[in-house]
Amino acid sequence: MARYEIVSVGYKLKSLRKKYGVNQDDLAGSEITRNLISQIEHNKARLTRKSAEVMFKNLRVICSERNVEFNEDIEYLIEDEKTQAKKILDKYIDELKDLSLYKDISFVNRLNEVEDFLVKWSFEDKKISIYTLAGDYFCSINDFYKSSIYYEKARSLISLDMPENMVIPILRKLSMVYFYMGKYEYDIKCCEFALDRFDDMNEEYTAIFLYNSALCYTKLKQYDKSLKRLEKLERIIEIGTEKYYRAMIHKAVCLQYQQRYDESLDIYNNILLHFAKERDYANSVIVMLNAAEIYIDESNIEKAMEYLKTVEENMVNLDETHPKIPNIYFELGSRYYGLKDLNNSKKYYLKALEYAKKFKYYFVIEDIIFELIDIYGSEEMSQLKQEFFMVTSKLDEINSKLMIKMIKYYTSISDFQSINEICEFSEKFIKEKL
């Protein structure tokens, strides 16, 4: 049920006459016609301020003659439905801001109420504010799918003549959630649009879009493109800042995947000194995991193990709410798999799965399932199959690469019942989306 009611000017005028017991002729006097008042009351004519002032003047005289106190607000009377709707939406926006602090159903309930209200009363600027708040809320509870839906709704309302400070923040937020969802192509398009569209964008936002697009190109294994973005980024960020070191980590990663190991290790070693000095355990762990991967590739097992043991010792210093925790455990599992230590690999993949579920990092869950297929026995695969069904439903998209790998596994052990379950699930999922 709606919490706010919009009252027409005609209804308010009728109520005013009824309250003071006057007819239309009394209210009209000699300056306006009774017919005009009738038209206004039936919402067929607009009430102007001049007409309202005449009515109020006549009503004051009548009340004075009857010794009745007159205390009415002309602004309330002439306020039309659109103005009321805008004020109500402003109240809703303030309420959503307050409710967004609480991670319960109250925000969603109020949002549903607002969206029902917006069906009739649609103001683009208010919609953008409401959809952005909704995107922020769902992002804060790691529901990136819903977050992206609302940010996309806000983006769809953007026009080219809107001020930059209204447009760019929405694009930045979209870029963030696209990455968390693993939608790297969408993310790149979002970043490139912002960089191409706003030539005079400030350096802070330029750096964000360059960095985010570089991350996505790396995920897509397009390392040259990623390095080009990072080169542009280096020219505008201050050396020694947090952004600088993040960019350097990523540059080293690209060089590493291009097998330019010496260049990559030089960067890792230099920035490790900085992170150690700053007691930045999260970034230290990430860099050491990357360096360990290089040593595994070079068959320097002793050096790789040295780094991995240091990583394990440092894990106790990490806050369990740190957003990189699921990825760190995943990378630990990957390193031990590279060393053919399947027990430790499985242990850390399962730890990664635990935190990825907690953080709702569904695209990370897909990566974990993909790797665990190579480790799990037939009895444990049933759990992975259920995880596949769950993550597909959450992401509203089938990961065909993962599905094919699961089917190949079940084919290798002649488990045709499981293959049939996967096919039936996928068929039903696809039909529901048509």
XYZ file of C-alpha atoms in Angstrom:
434
model
C 0.000 0.000 0.000
C 1.344 3.440 -0.967
C 2.528 5.623 1.899
C 1.893 8.896 0.091
C -1.222 10.157 -1.643
C -1.486 12.664 -4.456
C -4.539 14.917 -4.303
C -5.814 16.783 -7.344
C -6.323 20.555 -7.216
C -10.006 19.979 -7.962
C -10.397 17.666 -4.980
C -8.592 20.130 -2.702
C -10.849 22.969 -3.870
C -14.008 20.914 -3.246
C -12.716 19.982 0.217
C -12.001 23.648 0.952
C -15.571 24.683 0.060
C -17.006 21.836 2.106
C -14.861 22.743 5.127
C -16.129 26.328 5.187
C -19.641 25.620 3.898
C -19.539 27.870 0.853
C -20.888 27.325 -2.649
C -19.166 27.983 -5.952
C -20.871 31.378 -6.407
C -19.675 32.533 -2.965
C -16.129 31.537 -3.792
C -16.217 33.086 -7.277
C -17.459 36.501 -6.231
C -17.556 39.058 -9.005
C -14.022 38.601 -10.394
C -14.172 35.021 -11.681
C -16.995 32.815 -12.876
C -18.748 29.960 -11.131
C -18.181 27.913 -14.286
C -14.396 28.301 -13.929
C -14.557 26.916 -10.396
C -16.660 24.002 -11.633
C -14.143 23.292 -14.391
C -11.251 23.391 -11.878
C -13.067 21.066 -9.464
C -13.578 18.565 -12.258
C -9.884 18.884 -13.192
C -10.763 20.280 -16.604
C -9.138 23.670 -16.058
C -5.908 24.727 -14.369
C -5.995 26.775 -11.199
C -3.818 29.868 -11.615
C -2.337 31.782 -8.733
C -4.444 34.831 -9.647
C -7.691 32.825 -9.471
C -6.605 31.205 -6.195
C -5.871 34.635 -4.694
C -9.385 35.823 -5.671
C -10.942 32.741 -4.040
C -8.894 33.195 -0.866
C -9.834 36.904 -0.697
C -13.545 36.067 -0.994
C -13.240 33.240 1.530
C -11.528 35.511 4.075
C -14.391 38.007 3.808
C -16.971 35.250 4.305
C -15.083 33.813 7.299
C -14.740 37.287 8.823
C -18.483 37.877 8.504
C -19.170 34.507 10.164
C -16.499 34.980 12.862
C -14.737 31.824 11.624
C -10.957 31.581 11.768
C -9.369 31.286 8.319
C -5.990 29.597 8.228
C -5.248 28.077 4.816
C -2.116 27.805 2.682
C -2.534 29.021 -0.882
C 0.625 27.146 -1.914
C -0.958 23.846 -0.877
C -4.070 24.592 -2.917
C -2.315 25.524 -6.159
C 0.269 22.750 -5.943
C -0.497 20.478 -8.901
C -0.155 16.714 -9.044
C 3.219 16.771 -10.808
C 4.721 19.015 -8.141
C 3.338 16.740 -5.419
C 4.748 13.694 -7.196
C 8.213 15.273 -7.356
C 8.101 16.075 -3.635
C 6.995 12.536 -2.831
C 9.826 11.109 -4.935
C 12.278 13.343 -3.061
C 10.944 11.867 0.196
C 11.321 8.359 -1.200
C 14.902 9.118 -2.255
C 15.750 10.326 1.272
C 14.136 7.212 2.760
C 16.061 4.915 0.411
C 19.307 6.627 1.406
C 18.546 5.955 5.073
C 17.356 2.373 4.514
C 20.408 1.508 2.411
C 22.441 1.502 5.628
C 20.550 -1.592 6.806
C 21.095 -4.896 5.012
C 17.531 -6.140 5.405
C 14.312 -6.366 3.422
C 13.168 -2.835 4.301
C 15.146 -1.255 1.450
C 13.762 -3.696 -1.121
C 10.196 -3.206 0.142
C 10.491 0.560 -0.149
C 12.130 0.243 -3.572
C 9.201 -1.874 -4.804
C 6.841 0.802 -3.515
C 8.775 3.527 -5.310
C 8.842 1.574 -8.574
C 5.056 1.162 -8.417
C 4.803 4.926 -7.925
C 7.098 5.539 -10.908
C 4.739 3.666 -13.230
C 2.469 6.732 -13.253
C 4.857 9.493 -12.220
C 7.971 9.302 -14.344
C 10.637 11.979 -13.969
C 13.971 11.020 -15.513
C 16.186 12.829 -12.996
C 14.350 11.197 -10.075
C 14.477 7.798 -11.781
C 18.227 8.084 -12.278
C 18.707 8.914 -8.578
C 16.473 6.026 -7.467
C 18.010 3.459 -9.822
C 21.523 4.537 -8.829
C 20.653 4.158 -5.139
C 19.246 0.694 -5.871
C 22.408 -0.243 -7.777
C 24.530 0.970 -4.860
C 22.486 -1.031 -2.361
C 22.626 -4.320 -4.259
C 26.333 -3.809 -4.910
C 26.890 -3.316 -1.166
C 25.358 -6.744 -0.465
C 27.322 -8.301 -3.362
C 24.233 -8.930 -5.491
C 26.025 -7.746 -8.606
C 23.413 -9.073 -11.034
C 20.646 -6.902 -9.560
C 23.090 -4.048 -9.108
C 23.951 -4.088 -12.811
C 20.257 -4.137 -13.762
C 19.589 -0.909 -11.855
C 22.767 0.812 -13.015
C 21.813 -0.123 -16.586
C 18.339 1.338 -16.017
C 19.968 4.568 -14.856
C 22.324 4.561 -17.822
C 19.435 4.079 -20.275
C 17.968 7.386 -19.079
C 21.180 9.331 -19.649
C 21.068 11.931 -22.401
C 24.057 13.600 -24.037
C 23.156 17.015 -22.644
C 23.251 15.846 -19.020
C 26.142 17.165 -16.893
C 29.237 14.962 -16.615
C 28.992 14.730 -12.835
C 25.676 12.920 -13.294
C 26.783 10.547 -16.060
C 30.372 9.525 -15.277
C 29.742 8.121 -11.758
C 27.098 5.752 -13.176
C 29.510 4.510 -15.854
C 32.201 3.991 -13.206
C 29.848 1.929 -11.052
C 28.718 -0.121 -14.039
C 32.347 -0.803 -14.895
C 32.945 -2.083 -11.375
C 29.994 -4.491 -11.252
C 30.628 -5.769 -14.785
C 34.101 -6.829 -13.648
C 32.759 -8.577 -10.547
C 30.290 -10.414 -12.798
C 33.002 -11.458 -15.232
C 31.341 -9.488 -18.065
C 34.645 -8.201 -19.397
C 33.508 -7.258 -22.923
C 30.667 -5.165 -21.479
C 33.105 -3.563 -19.056
C 35.523 -2.596 -21.835
C 32.718 -1.024 -23.882
C 31.604 0.935 -20.829
C 35.143 2.213 -20.147
C 35.870 3.040 -23.788
C 32.571 4.931 -24.080
C 33.482 7.071 -21.074
C 37.029 7.731 -22.316
C 35.889 8.580 -25.862
C 32.803 10.580 -24.914
C 34.287 12.857 -22.252
C 37.489 14.436 -23.549
C 37.808 16.770 -20.556
C 37.122 14.123 -17.909
C 39.226 14.683 -14.789
C 42.343 12.577 -14.235
C 40.833 10.593 -11.364
C 38.052 9.163 -13.522
C 40.337 8.798 -16.541
C 42.670 6.680 -14.397
C 39.777 4.519 -13.172
C 38.490 3.747 -16.672
C 41.986 3.083 -18.040
C 42.769 0.729 -15.156
C 39.434 -1.111 -15.324
C 39.720 -1.651 -19.070
C 43.306 -2.898 -18.608
C 42.066 -5.464 -16.067
C 39.433 -6.683 -18.490
C 41.836 -6.978 -21.420
C 44.081 -9.098 -19.203
C 41.165 -11.361 -18.261
C 40.549 -11.782 -21.994
C 44.281 -12.552 -22.476
C 44.777 -9.481 -24.665
C 47.959 -8.428 -22.903
C 49.235 -5.938 -25.489
C 46.024 -3.924 -25.238
C 46.199 -4.076 -21.463
C 49.798 -2.794 -21.460
C 48.857 0.094 -23.758
C 46.153 1.193 -21.288
C 48.633 0.897 -18.431
C 51.189 3.018 -20.300
C 48.598 5.793 -20.623
C 47.750 5.346 -16.958
C 51.381 5.686 -15.851
C 51.546 9.121 -17.484
C 48.757 10.564 -15.354
C 49.106 8.926 -11.927
C 51.512 10.047 -9.251
C 54.434 7.718 -8.534
C 54.270 6.184 -5.069
C 50.502 6.339 -4.694
C 48.256 3.327 -4.117
C 46.985 3.627 -7.709
C 50.558 3.585 -8.978
C 51.396 0.329 -7.194
C 48.155 -1.310 -8.334
C 49.031 -0.389 -11.908
C 52.548 -1.775 -11.448
C 51.192 -5.099 -10.188
C 49.029 -5.347 -13.234
C 51.835 -4.382 -15.586
C 53.978 -7.141 -14.089
C 51.118 -9.624 -14.561
C 50.868 -8.772 -18.267
C 54.627 -9.121 -18.715
C 54.487 -12.428 -16.867
C 51.826 -13.837 -19.180
C 53.913 -12.703 -22.141
C 56.709 -14.819 -20.604
C 58.844 -11.731 -20.017
C 59.702 -13.182 -16.632
C 62.776 -11.114 -15.751
C 60.964 -7.821 -16.370
C 57.993 -9.042 -14.381
C 60.082 -10.239 -11.414
C 61.973 -6.937 -11.304
C 58.680 -5.114 -10.787
C 57.409 -7.655 -8.249
C 60.604 -7.444 -6.179
C 60.564 -3.638 -6.139
C 56.950 -3.286 -5.095
C 57.232 -6.070 -2.499
C 59.678 -3.872 -0.606
C 57.104 -1.092 -0.546
C 54.242 -3.361 0.585
C 56.400 -4.897 3.324
C 57.253 -1.431 4.612
C 53.573 -0.426 4.588
C 52.464 -3.759 6.133
C 50.129 -4.189 3.175
C 49.580 -7.915 3.588
C 46.899 -8.328 0.916
C 48.970 -6.881 -1.911
C 52.111 -8.607 -0.609
C 50.336 -11.964 -0.792
C 49.046 -11.260 -4.308
C 52.510 -10.322 -5.571
C 54.119 -13.382 -3.972
C 51.514 -15.671 -5.537
C 52.249 -14.145 -8.940
C 55.993 -14.539 -8.442
C 55.495 -18.151 -7.309
C 53.671 -18.854 -10.568
C 56.703 -17.642 -12.528
C 59.036 -19.895 -10.538
C 56.711 -22.862 -11.111
C 56.776 -22.157 -14.849
C 60.576 -22.029 -14.662
C 60.641 -25.287 -12.635
C 62.286 -23.495 -9.711
C 60.231 -25.459 -7.191
C 62.314 -24.484 -4.163
C 61.801 -20.761 -4.792
C 58.106 -21.268 -5.537
C 57.606 -23.152 -2.253
C 59.470 -20.434 -0.375
C 56.956 -17.870 -1.602
C 53.947 -20.113 -0.967
C 54.985 -20.807 2.622
C 55.374 -17.068 3.199
C 51.911 -16.505 1.729
C 50.391 -19.097 4.066
C 52.089 -17.481 7.061
C 50.698 -14.083 6.060
C 47.111 -15.236 5.561
C 46.415 -14.827 9.287
C 47.075 -11.093 8.899
C 44.311 -10.656 6.319
C 40.863 -9.402 7.246
C 38.315 -12.079 6.326
C 36.079 -9.373 4.851
C 38.782 -8.259 2.404
C 37.250 -8.375 -1.112
C 40.272 -10.217 -2.546
C 40.116 -13.131 -0.093
C 38.236 -15.524 -2.460
C 40.682 -14.818 -5.288
C 43.718 -15.226 -3.032
C 42.591 -18.679 -1.882
C 41.808 -19.573 -5.496
C 45.317 -18.598 -6.585
C 46.815 -20.600 -3.707
C 44.885 -23.637 -4.907
C 46.097 -23.009 -8.439
C 49.760 -22.785 -7.377
C 49.606 -26.064 -5.480
C 47.904 -27.678 -8.454
C 50.831 -26.489 -10.559
C 53.112 -28.233 -8.072
C 50.958 -31.390 -8.343
C 50.104 -31.146 -4.636
C 46.443 -32.072 -5.070
C 45.621 -32.217 -1.346
C 46.654 -28.611 -0.716
C 45.187 -27.563 -4.046
C 41.807 -29.017 -3.114
C 41.995 -27.512 0.383
C 42.495 -23.979 -0.922
C 40.001 -24.297 -3.771
C 37.369 -25.312 -1.210
C 38.376 -22.382 0.974
C 38.003 -20.128 -2.068
C 34.566 -21.637 -2.739
C 33.482 -20.942 0.835
C 34.420 -17.259 0.600
C 33.212 -16.822 -2.976
C 29.760 -17.961 -1.841
C 29.887 -15.627 1.131
C 30.893 -12.706 -1.106
C 28.520 -13.808 -3.910
C 31.409 -13.839 -6.409
C 29.590 -16.155 -8.776
C 32.079 -15.876 -11.628
C 34.823 -16.954 -9.192
C 32.651 -19.912 -8.195
C 32.550 -20.922 -11.866
C 36.357 -20.812 -12.034
C 36.635 -22.918 -8.877
C 34.192 -25.552 -10.163
C 36.127 -25.693 -13.432
C 39.375 -26.469 -11.591
C 37.885 -28.858 -9.030
C 36.570 -31.118 -11.803
C 40.205 -32.129 -12.398
C 40.676 -33.015 -8.722
C 37.379 -34.419 -7.465
C 36.444 -38.083 -7.481
C 33.115 -39.345 -8.798
C 31.427 -39.257 -5.369
C 32.319 -35.591 -4.833
C 31.289 -34.524 -8.340
C 27.629 -34.542 -7.359
C 28.292 -31.498 -5.178
C 29.971 -29.668 -8.072
C 27.022 -30.460 -10.312
C 24.681 -28.780 -7.810
C 27.049 -25.810 -7.573
C 26.896 -25.534 -11.370
C 23.086 -25.455 -11.275
C 23.146 -22.827 -8.525
C 25.649 -20.472 -10.144
C 23.897 -20.727 -13.524
C 20.628 -19.671 -11.902
C 22.302 -16.809 -10.054
C 24.133 -15.473 -13.103
C 21.137 -16.149 -15.357
C 23.570 -17.472 -17.937
C 25.017 -20.882 -18.804
C 28.801 -21.119 -18.833
C 29.101 -23.376 -21.885
C 32.807 -24.040 -21.288
C 32.072 -25.300 -17.775
C 29.041 -27.307 -18.888
C 31.034 -29.072 -21.623
C 33.826 -29.930 -19.169
C 31.314 -31.463 -16.747
C 29.672 -33.481 -19.531
C 33.086 -34.721 -20.720
C 33.906 -35.831 -17.181
C 30.661 -37.765 -16.786
C 31.136 -39.269 -20.255
C 34.576 -40.540 -19.221
C 33.028 -42.479 -16.322
C 29.859 -43.441 -18.269
C 27.571 -41.614 -15.824
C 24.762 -41.012 -18.310
C 22.234 -40.163 -15.610
C 24.275 -37.107 -14.580
C 24.718 -36.113 -18.230
C 20.952 -36.313 -18.641
C 20.419 -34.137 -15.535
C 22.746 -31.454 -16.920
C 21.046 -31.547 -20.323
C 17.552 -31.373 -18.808
C 18.551 -28.478 -16.551
C 20.131 -26.599 -19.463
C 17.173 -27.232 -21.760
C 14.717 -25.979 -19.132
C 16.905 -22.958 -18.396
C 17.114 -21.987 -22.080
C 13.356 -22.425 -22.621
C 12.571 -20.166 -19.655
C 14.725 -17.421 -21.156
C 12.985 -17.553 -24.563
